[in-house]
mmCIF file of C-alpha atoms in Angstrom:
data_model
loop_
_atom_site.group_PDB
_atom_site.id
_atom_site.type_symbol
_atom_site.label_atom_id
_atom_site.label_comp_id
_atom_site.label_asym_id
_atom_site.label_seq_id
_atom_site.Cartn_x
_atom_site.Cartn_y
_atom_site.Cartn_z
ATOM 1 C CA UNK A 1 278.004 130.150 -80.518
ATOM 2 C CA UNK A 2 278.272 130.355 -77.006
ATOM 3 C CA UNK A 3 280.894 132.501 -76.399
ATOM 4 C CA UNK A 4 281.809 135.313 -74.368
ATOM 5 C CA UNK A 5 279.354 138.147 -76.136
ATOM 6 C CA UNK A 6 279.647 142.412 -76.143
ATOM 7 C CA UNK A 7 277.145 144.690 -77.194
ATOM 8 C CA UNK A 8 277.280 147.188 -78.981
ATOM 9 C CA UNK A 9 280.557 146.244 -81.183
ATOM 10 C CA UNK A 10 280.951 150.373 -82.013
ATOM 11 C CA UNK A 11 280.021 153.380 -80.096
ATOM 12 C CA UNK A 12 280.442 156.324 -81.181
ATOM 13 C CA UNK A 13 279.645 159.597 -79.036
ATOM 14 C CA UNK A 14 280.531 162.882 -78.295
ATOM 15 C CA UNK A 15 282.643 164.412 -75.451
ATOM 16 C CA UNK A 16 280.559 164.621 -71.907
ATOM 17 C CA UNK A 17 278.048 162.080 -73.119
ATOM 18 C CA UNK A 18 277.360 159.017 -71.022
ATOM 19 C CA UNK A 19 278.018 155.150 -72.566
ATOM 20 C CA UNK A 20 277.016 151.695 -71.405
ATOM 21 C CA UNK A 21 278.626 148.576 -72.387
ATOM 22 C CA UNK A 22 277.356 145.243 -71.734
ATOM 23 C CA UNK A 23 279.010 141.575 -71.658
ATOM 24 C CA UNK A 24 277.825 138.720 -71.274
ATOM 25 C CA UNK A 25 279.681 135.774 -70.324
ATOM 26 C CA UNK A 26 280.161 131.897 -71.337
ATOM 27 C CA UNK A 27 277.192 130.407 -69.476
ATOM 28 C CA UNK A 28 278.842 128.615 -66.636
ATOM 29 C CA UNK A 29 281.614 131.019 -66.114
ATOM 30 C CA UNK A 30 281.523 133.006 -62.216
ATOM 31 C CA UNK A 31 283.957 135.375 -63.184
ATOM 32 C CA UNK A 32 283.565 138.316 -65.165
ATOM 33 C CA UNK A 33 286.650 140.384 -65.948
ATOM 34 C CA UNK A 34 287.137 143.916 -68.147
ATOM 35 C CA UNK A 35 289.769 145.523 -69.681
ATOM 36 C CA UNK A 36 290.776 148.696 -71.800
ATOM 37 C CA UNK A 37 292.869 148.477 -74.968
ATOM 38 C CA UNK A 38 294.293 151.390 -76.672
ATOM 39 C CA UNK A 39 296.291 150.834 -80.230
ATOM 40 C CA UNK A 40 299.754 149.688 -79.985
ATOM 41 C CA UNK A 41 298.939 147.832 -76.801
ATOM 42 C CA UNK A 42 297.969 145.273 -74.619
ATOM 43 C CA UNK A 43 294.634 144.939 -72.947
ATOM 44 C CA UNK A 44 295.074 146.888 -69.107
ATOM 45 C CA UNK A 45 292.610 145.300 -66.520
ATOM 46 C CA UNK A 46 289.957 147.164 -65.339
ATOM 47 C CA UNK A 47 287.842 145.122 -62.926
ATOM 48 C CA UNK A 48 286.658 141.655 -62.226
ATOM 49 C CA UNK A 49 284.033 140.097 -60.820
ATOM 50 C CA UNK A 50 283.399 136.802 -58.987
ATOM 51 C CA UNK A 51 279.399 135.839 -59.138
ATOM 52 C CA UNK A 52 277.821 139.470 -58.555
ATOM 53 C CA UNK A 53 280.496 140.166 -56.324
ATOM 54 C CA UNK A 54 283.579 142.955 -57.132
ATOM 55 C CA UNK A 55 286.645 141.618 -55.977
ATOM 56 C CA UNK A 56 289.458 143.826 -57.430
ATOM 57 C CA UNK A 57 289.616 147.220 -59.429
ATOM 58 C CA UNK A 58 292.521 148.759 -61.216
ATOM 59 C CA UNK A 59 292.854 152.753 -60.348
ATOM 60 C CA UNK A 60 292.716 152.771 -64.151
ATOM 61 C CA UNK A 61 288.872 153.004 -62.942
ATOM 62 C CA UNK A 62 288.271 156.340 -62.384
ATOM 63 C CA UNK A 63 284.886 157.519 -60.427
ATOM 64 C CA UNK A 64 283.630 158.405 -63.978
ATOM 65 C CA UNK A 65 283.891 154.015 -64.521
ATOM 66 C CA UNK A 66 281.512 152.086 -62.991
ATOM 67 C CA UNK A 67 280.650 148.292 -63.948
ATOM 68 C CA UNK A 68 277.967 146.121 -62.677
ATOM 69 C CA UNK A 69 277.227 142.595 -62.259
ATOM 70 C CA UNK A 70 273.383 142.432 -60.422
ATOM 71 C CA UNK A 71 272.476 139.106 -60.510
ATOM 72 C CA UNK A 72 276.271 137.074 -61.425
ATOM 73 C CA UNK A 73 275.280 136.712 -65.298
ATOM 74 C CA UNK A 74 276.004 139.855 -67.861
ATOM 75 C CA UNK A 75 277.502 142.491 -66.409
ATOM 76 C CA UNK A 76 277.431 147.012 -67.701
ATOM 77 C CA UNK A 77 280.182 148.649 -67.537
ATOM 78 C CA UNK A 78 279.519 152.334 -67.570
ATOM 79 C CA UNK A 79 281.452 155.435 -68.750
ATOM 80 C CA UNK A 80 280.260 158.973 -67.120
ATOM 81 C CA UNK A 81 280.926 162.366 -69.385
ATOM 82 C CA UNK A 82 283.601 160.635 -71.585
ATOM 83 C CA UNK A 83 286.713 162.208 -72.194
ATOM 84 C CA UNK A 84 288.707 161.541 -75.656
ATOM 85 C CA UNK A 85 290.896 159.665 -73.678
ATOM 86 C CA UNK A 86 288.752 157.206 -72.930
ATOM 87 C CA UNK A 87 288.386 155.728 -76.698
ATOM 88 C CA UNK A 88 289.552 152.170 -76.614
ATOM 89 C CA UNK A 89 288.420 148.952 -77.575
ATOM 90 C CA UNK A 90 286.878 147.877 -74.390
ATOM 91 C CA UNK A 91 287.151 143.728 -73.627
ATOM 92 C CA UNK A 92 285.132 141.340 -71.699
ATOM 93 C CA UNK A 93 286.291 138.015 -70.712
ATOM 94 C CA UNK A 94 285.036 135.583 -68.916
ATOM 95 C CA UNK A 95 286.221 132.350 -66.252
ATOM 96 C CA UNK A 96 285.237 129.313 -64.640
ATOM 97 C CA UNK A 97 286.852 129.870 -61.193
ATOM 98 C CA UNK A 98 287.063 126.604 -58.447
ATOM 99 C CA UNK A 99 287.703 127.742 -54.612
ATOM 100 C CA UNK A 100 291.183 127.548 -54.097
ATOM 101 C CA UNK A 101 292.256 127.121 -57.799
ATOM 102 C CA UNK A 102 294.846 129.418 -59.943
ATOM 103 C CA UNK A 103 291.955 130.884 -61.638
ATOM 104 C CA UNK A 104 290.234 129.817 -65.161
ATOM 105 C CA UNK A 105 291.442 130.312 -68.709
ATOM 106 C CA UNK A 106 289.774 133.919 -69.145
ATOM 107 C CA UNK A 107 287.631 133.597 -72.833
ATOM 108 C CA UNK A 108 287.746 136.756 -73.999
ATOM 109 C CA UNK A 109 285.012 138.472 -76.577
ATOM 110 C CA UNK A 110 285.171 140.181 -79.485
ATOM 111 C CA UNK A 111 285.251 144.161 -77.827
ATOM 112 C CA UNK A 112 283.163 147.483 -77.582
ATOM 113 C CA UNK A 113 285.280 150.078 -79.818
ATOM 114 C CA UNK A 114 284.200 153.237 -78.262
ATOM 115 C CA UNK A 115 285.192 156.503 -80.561
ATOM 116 C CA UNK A 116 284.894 159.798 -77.857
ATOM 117 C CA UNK A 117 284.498 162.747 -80.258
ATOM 118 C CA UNK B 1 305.886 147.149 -60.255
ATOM 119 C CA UNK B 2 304.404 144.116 -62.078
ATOM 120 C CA UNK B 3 304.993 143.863 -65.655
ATOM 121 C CA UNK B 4 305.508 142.193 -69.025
ATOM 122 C CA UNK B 5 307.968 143.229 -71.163
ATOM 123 C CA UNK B 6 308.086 141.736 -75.187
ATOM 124 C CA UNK B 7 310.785 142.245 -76.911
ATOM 125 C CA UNK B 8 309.883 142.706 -80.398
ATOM 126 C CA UNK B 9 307.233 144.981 -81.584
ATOM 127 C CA UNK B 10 306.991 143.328 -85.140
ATOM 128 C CA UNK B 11 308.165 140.370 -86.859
ATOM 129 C CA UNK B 12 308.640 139.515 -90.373
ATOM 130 C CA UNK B 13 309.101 135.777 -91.660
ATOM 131 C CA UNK B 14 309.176 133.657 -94.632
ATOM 132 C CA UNK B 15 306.926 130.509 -94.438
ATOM 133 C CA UNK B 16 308.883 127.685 -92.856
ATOM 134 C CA UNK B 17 311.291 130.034 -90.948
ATOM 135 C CA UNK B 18 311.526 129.398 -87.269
ATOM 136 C CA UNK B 19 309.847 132.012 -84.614
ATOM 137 C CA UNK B 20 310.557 132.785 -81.024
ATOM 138 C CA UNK B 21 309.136 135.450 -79.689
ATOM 139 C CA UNK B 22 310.516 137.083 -76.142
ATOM 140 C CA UNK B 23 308.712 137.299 -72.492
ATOM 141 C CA UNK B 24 310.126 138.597 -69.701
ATOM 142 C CA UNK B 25 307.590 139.455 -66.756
ATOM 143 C CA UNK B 26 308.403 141.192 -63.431
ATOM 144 C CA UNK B 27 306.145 139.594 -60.457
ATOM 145 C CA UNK B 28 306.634 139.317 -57.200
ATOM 146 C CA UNK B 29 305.580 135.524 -56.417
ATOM 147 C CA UNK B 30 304.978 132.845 -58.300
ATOM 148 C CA UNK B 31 302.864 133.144 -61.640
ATOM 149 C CA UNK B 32 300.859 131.618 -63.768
ATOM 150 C CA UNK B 33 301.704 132.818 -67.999
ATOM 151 C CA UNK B 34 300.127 132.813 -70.619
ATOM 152 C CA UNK B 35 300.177 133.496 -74.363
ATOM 153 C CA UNK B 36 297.166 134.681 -76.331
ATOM 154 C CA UNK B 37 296.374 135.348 -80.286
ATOM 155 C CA UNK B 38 294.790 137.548 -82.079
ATOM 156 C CA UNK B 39 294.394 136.835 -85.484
ATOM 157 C CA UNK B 40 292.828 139.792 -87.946
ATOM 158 C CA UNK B 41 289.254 140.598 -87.067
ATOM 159 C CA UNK B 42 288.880 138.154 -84.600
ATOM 160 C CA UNK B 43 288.919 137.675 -80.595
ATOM 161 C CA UNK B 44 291.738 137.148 -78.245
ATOM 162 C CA UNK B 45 292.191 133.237 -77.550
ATOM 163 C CA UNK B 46 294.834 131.288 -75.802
ATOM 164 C CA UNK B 47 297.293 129.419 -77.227
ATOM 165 C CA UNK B 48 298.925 127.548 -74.409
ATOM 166 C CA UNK B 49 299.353 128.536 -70.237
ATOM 167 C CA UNK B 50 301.844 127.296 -68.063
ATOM 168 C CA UNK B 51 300.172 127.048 -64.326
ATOM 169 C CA UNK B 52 303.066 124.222 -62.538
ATOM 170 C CA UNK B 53 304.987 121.463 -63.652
ATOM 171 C CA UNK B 54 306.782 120.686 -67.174
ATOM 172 C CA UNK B 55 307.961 124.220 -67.621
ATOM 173 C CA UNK B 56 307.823 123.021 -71.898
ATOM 174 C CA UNK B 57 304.351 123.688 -72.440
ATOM 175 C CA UNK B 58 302.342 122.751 -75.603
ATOM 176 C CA UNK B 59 299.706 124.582 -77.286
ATOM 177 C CA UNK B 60 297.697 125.082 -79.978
ATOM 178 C CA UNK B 61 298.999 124.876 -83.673
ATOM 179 C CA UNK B 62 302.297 124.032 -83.157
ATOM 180 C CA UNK B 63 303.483 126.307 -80.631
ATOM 181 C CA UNK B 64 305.141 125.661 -77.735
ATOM 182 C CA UNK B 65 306.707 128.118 -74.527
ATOM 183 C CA UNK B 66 309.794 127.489 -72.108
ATOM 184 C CA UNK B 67 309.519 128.810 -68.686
ATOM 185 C CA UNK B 68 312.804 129.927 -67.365
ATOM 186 C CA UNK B 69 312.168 130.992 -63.467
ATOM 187 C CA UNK B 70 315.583 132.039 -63.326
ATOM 188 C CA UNK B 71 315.200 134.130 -66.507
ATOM 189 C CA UNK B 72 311.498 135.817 -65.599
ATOM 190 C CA UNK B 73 310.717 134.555 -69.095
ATOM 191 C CA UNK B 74 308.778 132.366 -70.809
ATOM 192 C CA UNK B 75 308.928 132.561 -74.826
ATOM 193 C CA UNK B 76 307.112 131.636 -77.461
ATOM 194 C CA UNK B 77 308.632 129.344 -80.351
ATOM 195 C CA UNK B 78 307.344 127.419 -83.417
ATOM 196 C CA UNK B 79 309.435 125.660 -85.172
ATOM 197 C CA UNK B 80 308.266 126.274 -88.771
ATOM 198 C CA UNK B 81 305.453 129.283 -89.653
ATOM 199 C CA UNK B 82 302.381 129.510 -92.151
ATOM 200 C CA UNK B 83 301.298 132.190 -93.806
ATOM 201 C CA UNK B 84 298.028 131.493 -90.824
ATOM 202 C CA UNK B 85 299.904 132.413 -87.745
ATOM 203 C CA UNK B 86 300.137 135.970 -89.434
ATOM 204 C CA UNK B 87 298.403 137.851 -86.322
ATOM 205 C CA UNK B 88 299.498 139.686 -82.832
ATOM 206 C CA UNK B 89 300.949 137.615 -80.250
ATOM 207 C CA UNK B 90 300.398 138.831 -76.613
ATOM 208 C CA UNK B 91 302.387 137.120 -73.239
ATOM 209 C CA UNK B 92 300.592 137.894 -70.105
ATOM 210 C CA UNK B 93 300.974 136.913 -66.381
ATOM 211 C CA UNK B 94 299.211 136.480 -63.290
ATOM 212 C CA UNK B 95 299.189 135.614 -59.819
ATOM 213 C CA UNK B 96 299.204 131.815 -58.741
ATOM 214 C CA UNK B 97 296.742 133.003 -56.135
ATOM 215 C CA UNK B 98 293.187 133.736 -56.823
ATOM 216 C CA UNK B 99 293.737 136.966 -58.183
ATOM 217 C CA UNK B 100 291.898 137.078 -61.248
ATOM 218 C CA UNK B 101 294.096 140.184 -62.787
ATOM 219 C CA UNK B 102 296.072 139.217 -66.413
ATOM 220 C CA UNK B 103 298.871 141.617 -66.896
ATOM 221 C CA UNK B 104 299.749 142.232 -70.292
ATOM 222 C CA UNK B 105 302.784 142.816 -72.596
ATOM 223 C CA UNK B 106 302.381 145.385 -75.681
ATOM 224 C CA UNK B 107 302.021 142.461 -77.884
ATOM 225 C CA UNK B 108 304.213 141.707 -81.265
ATOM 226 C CA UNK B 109 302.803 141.674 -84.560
ATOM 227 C CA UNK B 110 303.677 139.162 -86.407
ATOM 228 C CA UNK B 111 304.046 139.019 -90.708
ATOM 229 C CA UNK B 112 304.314 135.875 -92.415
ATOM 230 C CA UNK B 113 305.315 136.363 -96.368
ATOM 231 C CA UNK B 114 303.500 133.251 -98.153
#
């Protein structure tokens, strides 16, 4: 399968604990792209990434969220002392972006479920 | 502010009843939709996009989506369900430029009695 991949499929941790996600995208994709969903709704965009490069990020992305992309491949996405609010199935997707084009179909994987007790 | 707005939250069918499912999006600019899947226990995937041009699209497994520019909307219809498109249907919309950021509706669940 070579498909847009998240580890770890569940977290579960306690309040004030730190959490790291990590995605990693279809092969030949250069963009990167994360997103929060809560139940009952859509996924909200977080941030995306073009190669290692950060190109937009939604102020859903507190100073506590931090996400990483170091060489243009997998990228972390990082949660600092977690709040309940913060549980959410957390998405990666991923797209094959050409200069000047509308943007690739975003792949998406199969989510981080992160439980904040 | 830019949005997506679905009308229904859940639908119920019989097999072989028709399906249309409502989009509206508010955007300043021109947009590229889209309509994704989710079927139980699985990952998001798209079922068709509409980018320029014909604004019928065709996608995947029968369903098709009307862009109305005039309308901001762009729903989703099948003409007769299975029991297989049971699953949660989201619309979503993005820039034309090279913004990468999808903007989502809340998605409508969708129940298909065999």
């Amino acid at each position: 399968d070579t498909g847009v991949s998240q580890d770890p499929r569940h977290k579960i941790t306690k309040r004030g604990q730190n959490v790291t996600f990590r995605c990693d995208p279809i092969s030949e994709h250069n963009r990167l792209y994360w997103y929060r969903q809560t139940l009952g709704q859509g996924p909200e965009f977080l941030t995306y990434f073009q190669n290692e490069a950060q190109l937009e990020k939604s102020r859903l992305l507190s100073d506590r969220f931090s996400a990483e992309r170091p060489k243009g491949s997998f990228s972390t996405l990082e949660i600092q002392r977690t709040e309940q609010g913060d549980s959410a199935m957390y998405l990666c997707a991923s797209s094959q972006n050409t200069a000047g084009g509308p943007g690739g179909t975003q792949y998406f994987g199969p989510g981080t479920r992160l439980t904040v007790l | 502010a830019q949005s997506v707005s679905q009308h229904n939250h859940h639908v119920i069918l019989s097999e072989a009843a028709s399906l249309e499912l409502g989009c509206n999006y508010s955007y300043g600019g021109t947009v590229n939709l889209f309509w994704y899947v989710q079927y139980p226990g699985q990952h998001l995937q798209l079922l068709l996009k509409y980018f320029s041009g014909d604004p019928l699209v065709k996608g995947i497994k029968g369903f098709e989506a009307e862009f109305i520019k005039s309308k901001f909307s762009f729903n989703l219809r099948k003409p007769s369900v299975q029991w297989s498109d049971t699953a949660e249907y989201f619309c979503a919309v993005k820039g034309s430029g090279n913004t990468g950021k999808l903007i989502f509706g809340q998605g409508t669940t969708l129940q298909v009695k065999p």
